[in-house]
PDB file of C-alpha atoms and ligand atoms in Angstrom:
ATOM      1  CA  MET A   7       0.134   0.178  -0.092  1.00 48.00           C
ATOM      2  CA  SER A   8       1.763   3.044  -1.170  1.00 63.00           C
ATOM      3  CA  ASN A   9      -0.308   5.992   0.271  1.00 81.00           C
ATOM      4  CA  PRO A  10      -2.787   4.813   2.814  1.00 96.00           C
ATOM      5  CA  ILE A  11      -5.649   7.127   3.954  1.00 98.00           C
ATOM      6  CA  LEU A  12      -5.166   5.522   7.556  1.00 98.00           C
ATOM      7  CA  SER A  13      -2.334   3.813   9.134  1.00 98.00           C
ATOM      8  CA  VAL A  14      -1.745   2.124  12.470  1.00 98.00           C
ATOM      9  CA  GLU A  15       1.875   1.429  13.599  1.00 98.00           C
ATOM     10  CA  ASP A  16       2.837  -0.609  16.711  1.00 98.00           C
ATOM     11  CA  LEU A  17      -0.393   0.286  18.436  1.00 98.00           C
ATOM     12  CA  ARG A  18      -0.706  -0.711  22.063  1.00 98.00           C
ATOM     13  CA  VAL A  19      -3.861  -0.465  24.343  1.00 98.00           C
ATOM     14  CA  SER A  20      -3.843  -1.115  28.021  1.00 97.00           C
ATOM     15  CA  TYR A  21      -6.518  -1.209  30.667  1.00 97.00           C
ATOM     16  CA  GLY A  22      -4.540  -0.786  33.890  1.00 93.00           C
ATOM     17  CA  ARG A  23      -2.311  -3.889  33.974  1.00 93.00           C
ATOM     18  CA  VAL A  24      -4.276  -5.650  31.254  1.00 93.00           C
ATOM     19  CA  GLU A  25      -2.476  -5.158  27.991  1.00 95.00           C
ATOM     20  CA  ALA A  26      -5.336  -5.762  25.385  1.00 97.00           C
ATOM     21  CA  VAL A  27      -3.643  -4.676  22.143  1.00 98.00           C
ATOM     22  CA  ARG A  28       0.282  -5.273  21.537  1.00 96.00           C
ATOM     23  CA  ARG A  29       2.107  -3.918  18.652  1.00 94.00           C
ATOM     24  CA  VAL A  30      -0.812  -3.977  15.995  1.00 98.00           C
ATOM     25  CA  SER A  31      -0.114  -2.538  12.711  1.00 98.00           C
ATOM     26  CA  PHE A  32      -2.311  -2.210   9.567  1.00 98.00           C
ATOM     27  CA  ALA A  33      -2.896   0.182   6.668  1.00 97.00           C
ATOM     28  CA  VAL A  34      -6.073   1.171   4.986  1.00 98.00           C
ATOM     29  CA  ASP A  35      -6.126   2.271   1.349  1.00 97.00           C
ATOM     30  CA  GLN A  36      -8.503   5.077   0.314  1.00 97.00           C
ATOM     31  CA  GLY A  37     -11.761   3.564  -0.881  1.00 97.00           C
ATOM     32  CA  SER A  38     -10.974   0.057   0.227  1.00 97.00           C
ATOM     33  CA  LEU A  39     -12.765  -2.020   2.666  1.00 98.00           C
ATOM     34  CA  VAL A  40     -10.483  -3.564   5.498  1.00 98.00           C
ATOM     35  CA  THR A  41     -11.678  -6.049   7.996  1.00 97.00           C
ATOM     36  CA  LEU A  42     -10.200  -6.893  11.507  1.00 97.00           C
ATOM     37  CA  VAL A  43     -11.598 -10.171  12.494  1.00 94.00           C
ATOM     38  CA  GLY A  44     -11.074 -12.268  15.682  1.00 91.00           C
ATOM     39  CA  ALA A  45     -12.696 -14.058  18.576  1.00 89.00           C
ATOM     40  CA  ASN A  46     -14.294 -12.643  21.568  1.00 90.00           C
ATOM     41  CA  GLY A  47     -11.652 -10.490  23.507  1.00 93.00           C
ATOM     42  CA  ALA A  48      -9.038 -10.579  20.623  1.00 94.00           C
ATOM     43  CA  GLY A  49      -8.841  -6.816  21.060  1.00 96.00           C
ATOM     44  CA  LYS A  50     -10.836  -5.630  17.863  1.00 96.00           C
ATOM     45  CA  SER A  51     -12.879  -2.998  19.714  1.00 96.00           C
ATOM     46  CA  SER A  52      -9.891  -1.752  21.588  1.00 97.00           C
ATOM     47  CA  VAL A  53      -8.044  -1.232  18.161  1.00 98.00           C
ATOM     48  CA  ILE A  54     -11.079   0.438  16.666  1.00 97.00           C
ATOM     49  CA  ASN A  55     -11.821   2.605  19.663  1.00 97.00           C
ATOM     50  CA  ALA A  56      -8.067   3.686  19.751  1.00 98.00           C
ATOM     51  CA  VAL A  57      -8.135   4.722  15.979  1.00 98.00           C
ATOM     52  CA  SER A  58     -11.319   6.789  16.536  1.00 96.00           C
ATOM     53  CA  GLY A  59     -10.070   8.636  19.515  1.00 96.00           C
ATOM     54  CA  ILE A  60     -12.474   7.219  22.047  1.00 94.00           C
ATOM     55  CA  LEU A  61      -9.418   5.420  23.866  1.00 96.00           C
ATOM     56  CA  ARG A  62      -5.888   6.766  24.393  1.00 95.00           C
ATOM     57  CA  PRO A  63      -3.340   4.401  23.115  1.00 97.00           C
ATOM     58  CA  ALA A  64      -0.549   3.320  25.524  1.00 97.00           C
ATOM     59  CA  GLY A  65       1.729   3.412  22.528  1.00 97.00           C
ATOM     60  CA  GLY A  66       2.224   3.411  18.770  1.00 98.00           C
ATOM     61  CA  ARG A  67       1.149   5.768  16.083  1.00 98.00           C
ATOM     62  CA  ILE A  68      -2.053   6.440  14.133  1.00 98.00           C
ATOM     63  CA  THR A  69      -1.892   8.395  10.886  1.00 98.00           C
ATOM     64  CA  PHE A  70      -5.069   9.774   9.004  1.00 98.00           C
ATOM     65  CA  GLU A  71      -4.741  11.564   5.755  1.00 97.00           C
ATOM     66  CA  GLY A  72      -1.140  12.068   6.338  1.00 96.00           C
ATOM     67  CA  ARG A  73      -1.385  13.592   9.805  1.00 97.00           C
ATOM     68  CA  ASP A  74      -0.614  12.146  13.248  1.00 98.00           C
ATOM     69  CA  VAL A  75      -3.935  11.753  15.275  1.00 98.00           C
ATOM     70  CA  THR A  76      -2.529   9.370  17.842  1.00 97.00           C
ATOM     71  CA  ARG A  77      -3.664  11.774  20.714  1.00 95.00           C
ATOM     72  CA  THR A  78      -6.554  13.431  18.721  1.00 96.00           C
ATOM     73  CA  PRO A  79      -9.813  13.137  20.592  1.00 95.00           C
ATOM     74  CA  ALA A  80     -12.915  11.550  18.932  1.00 93.00           C
ATOM     75  CA  HIS A  81     -14.962  14.692  18.550  1.00 90.00           C
ATOM     76  CA  LYS A  82     -12.149  16.434  16.532  1.00 93.00           C
ATOM     77  CA  LEU A  83     -11.665  13.257  14.400  1.00 95.00           C
ATOM     78  CA  VAL A  84     -15.370  13.188  13.553  1.00 93.00           C
ATOM     79  CA  GLY A  85     -15.141  16.796  12.195  1.00 91.00           C
ATOM     80  CA  ARG A  86     -12.165  15.654   9.995  1.00 94.00           C
ATOM     81  CA  GLY A  87     -14.139  12.666   8.624  1.00 95.00           C
ATOM     82  CA  LEU A  88     -13.084   9.807  10.761  1.00 97.00           C
ATOM     83  CA  VAL A  89     -16.291   8.454  12.171  1.00 96.00           C
ATOM     84  CA  GLN A  90     -17.205   5.313  14.118  1.00 95.00           C
ATOM     85  CA  VAL A  91     -20.451   3.346  14.454  1.00 93.00           C
ATOM     86  CA  PRO A  92     -20.042   1.987  17.919  1.00 82.00           C
ATOM     87  CA  GLU A  93     -20.437  -1.458  19.013  1.00 79.00           C
ATOM     88  CA  GLY A  94     -23.922  -2.052  20.539  1.00 77.00           C
ATOM     89  CA  ARG A  95     -25.243   0.849  18.374  1.00 76.00           C
ATOM     90  CA  GLN A  96     -25.556   3.400  21.351  1.00 85.00           C
ATOM     91  CA  ILE A  97     -28.805   4.756  20.103  1.00 89.00           C
ATOM     92  CA  LEU A  98     -30.557   7.068  22.598  1.00 92.00           C
ATOM     93  CA  ALA A  99     -33.810   5.241  22.808  1.00 93.00           C
ATOM     94  CA  THR A 100     -35.909   8.085  24.386  1.00 95.00           C
ATOM     95  CA  LEU A 101     -34.876  10.614  21.640  1.00 95.00           C
ATOM     96  CA  THR A 102     -36.667  10.667  18.230  1.00 96.00           C
ATOM     97  CA  ILE A 103     -35.092   9.095  15.335  1.00 96.00           C
ATOM     98  CA  GLU A 104     -34.456  12.613  13.868  1.00 95.00           C
ATOM     99  CA  GLU A 105     -32.951  13.915  17.238  1.00 94.00           C
ATOM    100  CA  ASN A 106     -30.651  10.769  17.006  1.00 94.00           C
ATOM    101  CA  LEU A 107     -29.482  11.703  13.424  1.00 94.00           C
ATOM    102  CA  ARG A 108     -28.799  15.321  14.461  1.00 92.00           C
ATOM    103  CA  MET A 109     -26.438  13.958  17.129  1.00 88.00           C
ATOM    104  CA  GLY A 110     -24.397  12.761  13.985  1.00 84.00           C
ATOM    105  CA  ALA A 111     -23.899  16.464  13.073  1.00 80.00           C
ATOM    106  CA  TRP A 112     -23.467  18.305  16.297  1.00 74.00           C
ATOM    107  CA  HIS A 113     -19.927  18.835  15.685  1.00 72.00           C
ATOM    108  CA  THR A 114     -20.974  21.169  12.689  1.00 68.00           C
ATOM    109  CA  GLY A 115     -22.940  23.370  14.973  1.00 63.00           C
ATOM    110  CA  GLY A 116     -25.732  23.333  12.468  1.00 62.00           C
ATOM    111  CA  THR A 117     -28.797  21.090  12.138  1.00 63.00           C
ATOM    112  CA  ALA A 118     -27.256  19.430   8.983  1.00 79.00           C
ATOM    113  CA  GLN A 119     -30.747  18.940   7.431  1.00 83.00           C
ATOM    114  CA  ARG A 120     -29.538  18.396   4.148  1.00 83.00           C
ATOM    115  CA  SER A 121     -27.248  15.543   5.160  1.00 87.00           C
ATOM    116  CA  ILE A 122     -30.170  14.078   7.221  1.00 91.00           C
ATOM    117  CA  ASP A 123     -32.489  14.404   4.214  1.00 92.00           C
ATOM    118  CA  ALA A 124     -30.009  12.449   2.152  1.00 91.00           C
ATOM    119  CA  VAL A 125     -29.850   9.875   4.688  1.00 92.00           C
ATOM    120  CA  TYR A 126     -33.697   9.696   4.729  1.00 94.00           C
ATOM    121  CA  ASP A 127     -33.550   9.008   1.017  1.00 93.00           C
ATOM    122  CA  ARG A 128     -31.320   5.965   1.711  1.00 91.00           C
ATOM    123  CA  PHE A 129     -33.378   4.718   4.598  1.00 93.00           C
ATOM    124  CA  PRO A 130     -37.079   5.348   4.064  1.00 92.00           C
ATOM    125  CA  VAL A 131     -37.913   3.313   7.117  1.00 92.00           C
ATOM    126  CA  LEU A 132     -36.261   6.033   9.263  1.00 95.00           C
ATOM    127  CA  ALA A 133     -37.846   8.731   7.231  1.00 96.00           C
ATOM    128  CA  GLU A 134     -41.250   7.240   7.852  1.00 96.00           C
ATOM    129  CA  ARG A 135     -40.821   7.249  11.568  1.00 96.00           C
ATOM    130  CA  ARG A 136     -38.686  10.194  12.081  1.00 96.00           C
ATOM    131  CA  ALA A 137     -40.723  11.517  14.965  1.00 97.00           C
ATOM    132  CA  LEU A 138     -40.849   8.393  16.777  1.00 96.00           C
ATOM    133  CA  PRO A 139     -38.603   7.439  19.752  1.00 97.00           C
ATOM    134  CA  ALA A 140     -35.556   5.308  18.504  1.00 96.00           C
ATOM    135  CA  GLY A 141     -36.334   2.893  21.189  1.00 95.00           C
ATOM    136  CA  ALA A 142     -39.499   1.803  19.109  1.00 93.00           C
ATOM    137  CA  LEU A 143     -37.316   0.493  16.314  1.00 93.00           C
ATOM    138  CA  SER A 144     -36.336  -3.201  15.937  1.00 92.00           C
ATOM    139  CA  GLY A 145     -32.810  -4.310  16.501  1.00 91.00           C
ATOM    140  CA  GLY A 146     -31.965  -4.182  12.774  1.00 91.00           C
ATOM    141  CA  GLU A 147     -33.620  -0.809  12.288  1.00 93.00           C
ATOM    142  CA  GLN A 148     -31.637   0.480  15.221  1.00 94.00           C
ATOM    143  CA  GLN A 149     -28.431  -0.685  13.502  1.00 94.00           C
ATOM    144  CA  MET A 150     -29.547   1.068  10.380  1.00 94.00           C
ATOM    145  CA  LEU A 151     -30.032   4.138  12.569  1.00 95.00           C
ATOM    146  CA  ALA A 152     -26.645   3.940  13.919  1.00 95.00           C
ATOM    147  CA  ILE A 153     -25.062   3.670  10.400  1.00 95.00           C
ATOM    148  CA  ALA A 154     -27.290   6.555   9.371  1.00 95.00           C
ATOM    149  CA  ARG A 155     -26.198   8.723  12.149  1.00 94.00           C
ATOM    150  CA  ALA A 156     -22.525   8.122  11.183  1.00 94.00           C
ATOM    151  CA  LEU A 157     -23.383   8.991   7.705  1.00 94.00           C
ATOM    152  CA  VAL A 158     -24.698  12.434   8.732  1.00 93.00           C
ATOM    153  CA  ALA A 159     -21.273  13.251   9.771  1.00 92.00           C
ATOM    154  CA  ALA A 160     -20.003  12.851   6.121  1.00 91.00           C
ATOM    155  CA  PRO A 161     -17.367  10.376   6.870  1.00 95.00           C
ATOM    156  CA  THR A 162     -14.272   9.739   4.540  1.00 96.00           C
ATOM    157  CA  VAL A 163     -13.399   6.712   6.724  1.00 98.00           C
ATOM    158  CA  MET A 164     -16.118   4.849   8.415  1.00 98.00           C
ATOM    159  CA  LEU A 165     -15.188   2.452  11.333  1.00 98.00           C
ATOM    160  CA  MET A 166     -17.758  -0.031  12.258  1.00 96.00           C
ATOM    161  CA  ASP A 167     -17.749  -2.238  15.143  1.00 95.00           C
ATOM    162  CA  GLU A 168     -19.680  -5.532  14.768  1.00 94.00           C
ATOM    163  CA  PRO A 169     -22.666  -4.159  12.917  1.00 94.00           C
ATOM    164  CA  SER A 170     -24.158  -7.619  12.378  1.00 92.00           C
ATOM    165  CA  MET A 171     -24.045  -8.467  16.006  1.00 91.00           C
ATOM    166  CA  GLY A 172     -27.367 -10.186  17.340  1.00 89.00           C
ATOM    167  CA  LEU A 173     -29.230  -9.591  13.973  1.00 91.00           C
ATOM    168  CA  ALA A 174     -31.379 -12.207  12.138  1.00 90.00           C
ATOM    169  CA  PRO A 175     -29.693 -13.664   8.975  1.00 92.00           C
ATOM    170  CA  LYS A 176     -31.915 -11.597   6.602  1.00 91.00           C
ATOM    171  CA  ILE A 177     -31.091  -8.346   8.503  1.00 91.00           C
ATOM    172  CA  VAL A 178     -27.348  -9.373   8.407  1.00 93.00           C
ATOM    173  CA  ASP A 179     -27.720  -9.363   4.602  1.00 94.00           C
ATOM    174  CA  GLU A 180     -29.318  -5.932   4.690  1.00 91.00           C
ATOM    175  CA  VAL A 181     -26.467  -4.555   6.828  1.00 93.00           C
ATOM    176  CA  PHE A 182     -23.778  -6.072   4.463  1.00 95.00           C
ATOM    177  CA  ARG A 183     -25.757  -4.646   1.523  1.00 94.00           C
ATOM    178  CA  VAL A 184     -25.605  -1.229   3.163  1.00 94.00           C
ATOM    179  CA  ILE A 185     -21.937  -1.570   3.898  1.00 96.00           C
ATOM    180  CA  GLY A 186     -21.330  -2.438   0.267  1.00 95.00           C
ATOM    181  CA  GLU A 187     -23.388   0.769  -0.866  1.00 94.00           C
ATOM    182  CA  ILE A 188     -21.306   3.002   1.468  1.00 95.00           C
ATOM    183  CA  ARG A 189     -18.068   1.592   0.136  1.00 96.00           C
ATOM    184  CA  ALA A 190     -19.270   1.931  -3.485  1.00 95.00           C
ATOM    185  CA  SER A 191     -19.970   5.674  -2.806  1.00 94.00           C
ATOM    186  CA  GLY A 192     -16.367   6.162  -2.200  1.00 95.00           C
ATOM    187  CA  THR A 193     -16.160   5.926   1.611  1.00 97.00           C
ATOM    188  CA  THR A 194     -13.439   3.871   3.061  1.00 98.00           C
ATOM    189  CA  VAL A 195     -14.572   1.310   5.416  1.00 98.00           C
ATOM    190  CA  VAL A 196     -12.818  -0.323   8.497  1.00 98.00           C
ATOM    191  CA  LEU A 197     -14.998  -3.277   9.620  1.00 98.00           C
ATOM    192  CA  VAL A 198     -14.607  -5.267  12.737  1.00 95.00           C
ATOM    193  CA  GLU A 199     -16.483  -8.489  12.860  1.00 90.00           C
ATOM    194  CA  GLN A 200     -16.707 -11.827  14.602  1.00 84.00           C
ATOM    195  CA  ASN A 201     -18.568 -13.020  11.592  1.00 87.00           C
ATOM    196  CA  ALA A 202     -15.141 -13.331   9.939  1.00 90.00           C
ATOM    197  CA  ARG A 203     -16.159 -15.321   6.818  1.00 90.00           C
ATOM    198  CA  ARG A 204     -18.758 -12.914   5.863  1.00 92.00           C
ATOM    199  CA  ALA A 205     -16.623  -9.779   6.713  1.00 95.00           C
ATOM    200  CA  LEU A 206     -13.743 -11.188   4.598  1.00 95.00           C
ATOM    201  CA  ARG A 207     -16.046 -11.951   1.593  1.00 95.00           C
ATOM    202  CA  ALA A 208     -16.992  -8.145   1.635  1.00 96.00           C
ATOM    203  CA  ALA A 209     -13.386  -6.949   2.212  1.00 97.00           C
ATOM    204  CA  ASP A 210     -10.371  -6.236   0.286  1.00 97.00           C
ATOM    205  CA  HIS A 211      -7.984  -6.791   2.937  1.00 97.00           C
ATOM    206  CA  GLY A 212      -8.113  -8.587   6.307  1.00 97.00           C
ATOM    207  CA  TYR A 213      -6.230  -8.831   9.428  1.00 97.00           C
ATOM    208  CA  VAL A 214      -6.807 -11.664  11.910  1.00 95.00           C
ATOM    209  CA  LEU A 215      -6.381 -10.582  15.525  1.00 95.00           C
ATOM    210  CA  GLN A 216      -5.755 -13.066  18.450  1.00 94.00           C
ATOM    211  CA  SER A 217      -4.937 -12.033  22.096  1.00 95.00           C
ATOM    212  CA  GLY A 218      -4.175  -8.485  21.152  1.00 97.00           C
ATOM    213  CA  GLU A 219      -1.858  -9.287  18.093  1.00 97.00           C
ATOM    214  CA  VAL A 220      -2.201  -9.666  14.265  1.00 97.00           C
ATOM    215  CA  VAL A 221      -1.587 -13.206  13.681  1.00 95.00           C
ATOM    216  CA  HIS A 222      -2.304 -13.238   9.814  1.00 95.00           C
ATOM    217  CA  SER A 223      -3.088 -10.597   7.284  1.00 96.00           C
ATOM    218  CA  GLY A 224      -3.336 -10.214   3.450  1.00 97.00           C
ATOM    219  CA  PRO A 225      -5.907 -10.009   0.715  1.00 98.00           C
ATOM    220  CA  ALA A 226      -9.104 -11.040   2.070  1.00 97.00           C
ATOM    221  CA  ALA A 227      -9.660 -13.769  -0.756  1.00 96.00           C
ATOM    222  CA  GLY A 228      -6.351 -15.187   0.376  1.00 96.00           C
ATOM    223  CA  LEU A 229      -7.218 -15.600   4.092  1.00 95.00           C
ATOM    224  CA  LEU A 230     -10.560 -17.134   3.095  1.00 93.00           C
ATOM    225  CA  ALA A 231      -8.726 -19.558   0.662  1.00 93.00           C
ATOM    226  CA  ASP A 232      -6.233 -20.655   3.332  1.00 91.00           C
ATOM    227  CA  GLU A 233      -7.791 -23.783   5.074  1.00 84.00           C
ATOM    228  CA  ARG A 234      -5.445 -23.572   8.151  1.00 84.00           C
ATOM    229  CA  ILE A 235      -6.440 -19.985   8.882  1.00 85.00           C
ATOM    230  CA  VAL A 236     -10.132 -20.877   8.283  1.00 81.00           C
ATOM    231  CA  GLN A 237      -9.866 -23.763  10.713  1.00 80.00           C
ATOM    232  CA  ALA A 238      -7.718 -22.222  13.308  1.00 80.00           C
ATOM    233  CA  TYR A 239      -9.206 -18.646  13.584  1.00 77.00           C
ATOM    234  CA  LEU A 240     -12.447 -18.367  11.660  1.00 73.00           C
ATOM    235  CA  GLY A 241     -14.154 -21.402  13.242  1.00 65.00           C
ATOM    236  CA  VAL A 242     -17.537 -22.414  11.950  1.00 55.00           C
ATOM    237  CA  GLU A 243     -20.035 -20.242  10.279  1.00 53.00           C
ATOM    238  CA  THR A 244     -22.185 -18.638  13.124  1.00 49.00           C
ATOM    239  CA  THR A 245     -25.643 -17.481  13.186  1.00 48.00           C
ATOM    240  CA  PRO A 246     -26.815 -15.194  15.706  1.00 50.00           C
ATOM    241  CA  ARG A 247     -28.575 -17.829  17.450  1.00 49.00           C
ATOM    242  CA  GLN A 248     -25.355 -20.112  17.822  1.00 47.00           C
ATOM    243  CA  ARG A 249     -23.429 -17.265  19.419  1.00 46.00           C
TER     244      ARG A 249
HETATM  245  N1  LIG B 314     -12.549  -1.231  30.027  1.00 63.49           N
HETATM  246  C1  LIG B 314     -12.040  -2.489  30.154  1.00 63.49           C
HETATM  247  N2  LIG B 314     -11.206  -2.727  31.332  1.00 63.49           N
HETATM  248  C2  LIG B 314     -10.465  -3.933  31.338  1.00 63.49           C
HETATM  249  N3  LIG B 314     -10.318  -4.798  30.400  1.00 63.49           N
HETATM  250  C3  LIG B 314     -10.803  -4.348  29.228  1.00 63.49           C
HETATM  251  C4  LIG B 314     -11.849  -3.389  29.055  1.00 63.49           C
HETATM  252  N4  LIG B 314     -12.106  -3.460  27.722  1.00 63.49           N
HETATM  253  C5  LIG B 314     -11.638  -4.530  27.201  1.00 63.49           C
HETATM  254  N5  LIG B 314     -10.912  -5.197  28.085  1.00 63.49           N
HETATM  255  C6  LIG B 314     -10.145  -6.444  27.921  1.00 63.49           C
HETATM  256  O1  LIG B 314      -9.359  -6.330  26.590  1.00 63.49           O
HETATM  257  C7  LIG B 314      -9.287  -7.411  26.029  1.00 63.49           C
HETATM  258  C8  LIG B 314      -9.814  -6.986  24.408  1.00 63.49           C
HETATM  259  O2  LIG B 314     -11.088  -6.568  24.619  1.00 63.49           O
HETATM  260  P1  LIG B 314     -11.971  -6.001  23.383  1.00 63.49           P
HETATM  261  O3  LIG B 314     -13.305  -5.524  23.904  1.00 63.49           O
HETATM  262  O4  LIG B 314     -11.133  -5.109  22.423  1.00 63.49           O
HETATM  263  O5  LIG B 314     -12.108  -7.384  22.491  1.00 63.49           O
HETATM  264  P2  LIG B 314     -12.920  -7.696  21.260  1.00 63.49           P
HETATM  265  O6  LIG B 314     -12.245  -8.201  20.182  1.00 63.49           O
HETATM  266  O7  LIG B 314     -13.726  -6.336  20.666  1.00 63.49           O
HETATM  267  O8  LIG B 314     -14.138  -8.747  21.826  1.00 63.49           O
HETATM  268  P3  LIG B 314     -15.688  -8.805  21.410  1.00 63.49           P
HETATM  269  O9  LIG B 314     -15.717  -9.666  20.118  1.00 63.49           O
HETATM  270  O10 LIG B 314     -16.170  -9.562  22.549  1.00 63.49           O
HETATM  271  O11 LIG B 314     -16.332  -7.438  21.242  1.00 63.49           O
HETATM  272  C9  LIG B 314     -10.200  -8.393  26.644  1.00 63.49           C
HETATM  273  O12 LIG B 314      -9.340  -9.240  27.311  1.00 63.49           O
HETATM  274  C10 LIG B 314     -11.039  -7.618  27.427  1.00 63.49           C
HETATM  275  O13 LIG B 314     -11.479  -8.239  28.656  1.00 63.49           O
HETATM  276 MG1  LIG B 315     -15.725  -5.839  20.656  1.00 63.49          MG
END
């Protein structure tokens, strides 16, 4: 990768004495879809939260659009186009759908009605229910709302933490379809998934994390084709019910 839009070198994340991420490095080309896969506790969320500025790294270097952003807080990064869809969606259930979407643009100081309208065009189900509390949406619809809220911030790089978690297979298909559209529109995507096979099928490049370290990386198709990697790290195909 010659000139990545995002690069992470020797990243370390610690929680007190627990070293959750050790020397993780990866690079993301503009317009590509990169996935970080690994089992529970592998360190996927810790990596993505450090990149988005939610967590302060214990060491290493994060570069976004050629600038060192290792210690840049999340609210500043959102304004620069590095936006995360958090694990577990983090929808504000008592606020309306529209109010949740407005939160995606609070850093601009405006209402961002234009970007909200664009998001409504893409997600008609949210447009129809804009005045309802977000808590009235189904799990799948709440995931769409979380993605839509991130889109309102006009990301150049979108970081997604387990967007398919806990959703029925049909809704998982829908989520992956939306991710494909986001990528096709030119937004770079970093996708964290336990659903490794599915994520690798959608990705250009993949990194397999285990116990806080990258144990395999390469073109996603190559990782999927390597039976040893599939057996050792990717396990059986899971459905939400099996998890
Ligand atoms: N706030 C915290 N305090 C202490 N330890 C933590 C904290 N958050 C995560 N950890 C530990 O760091 C390690 C990596 O956790 P992390 O959440 O990054 O993994 P993950 O790959 O996202 O897992 P999952 O698939 O379950 O979401 C785990 O051992 C976890 O117990
Ligand atoms: Mg996680």
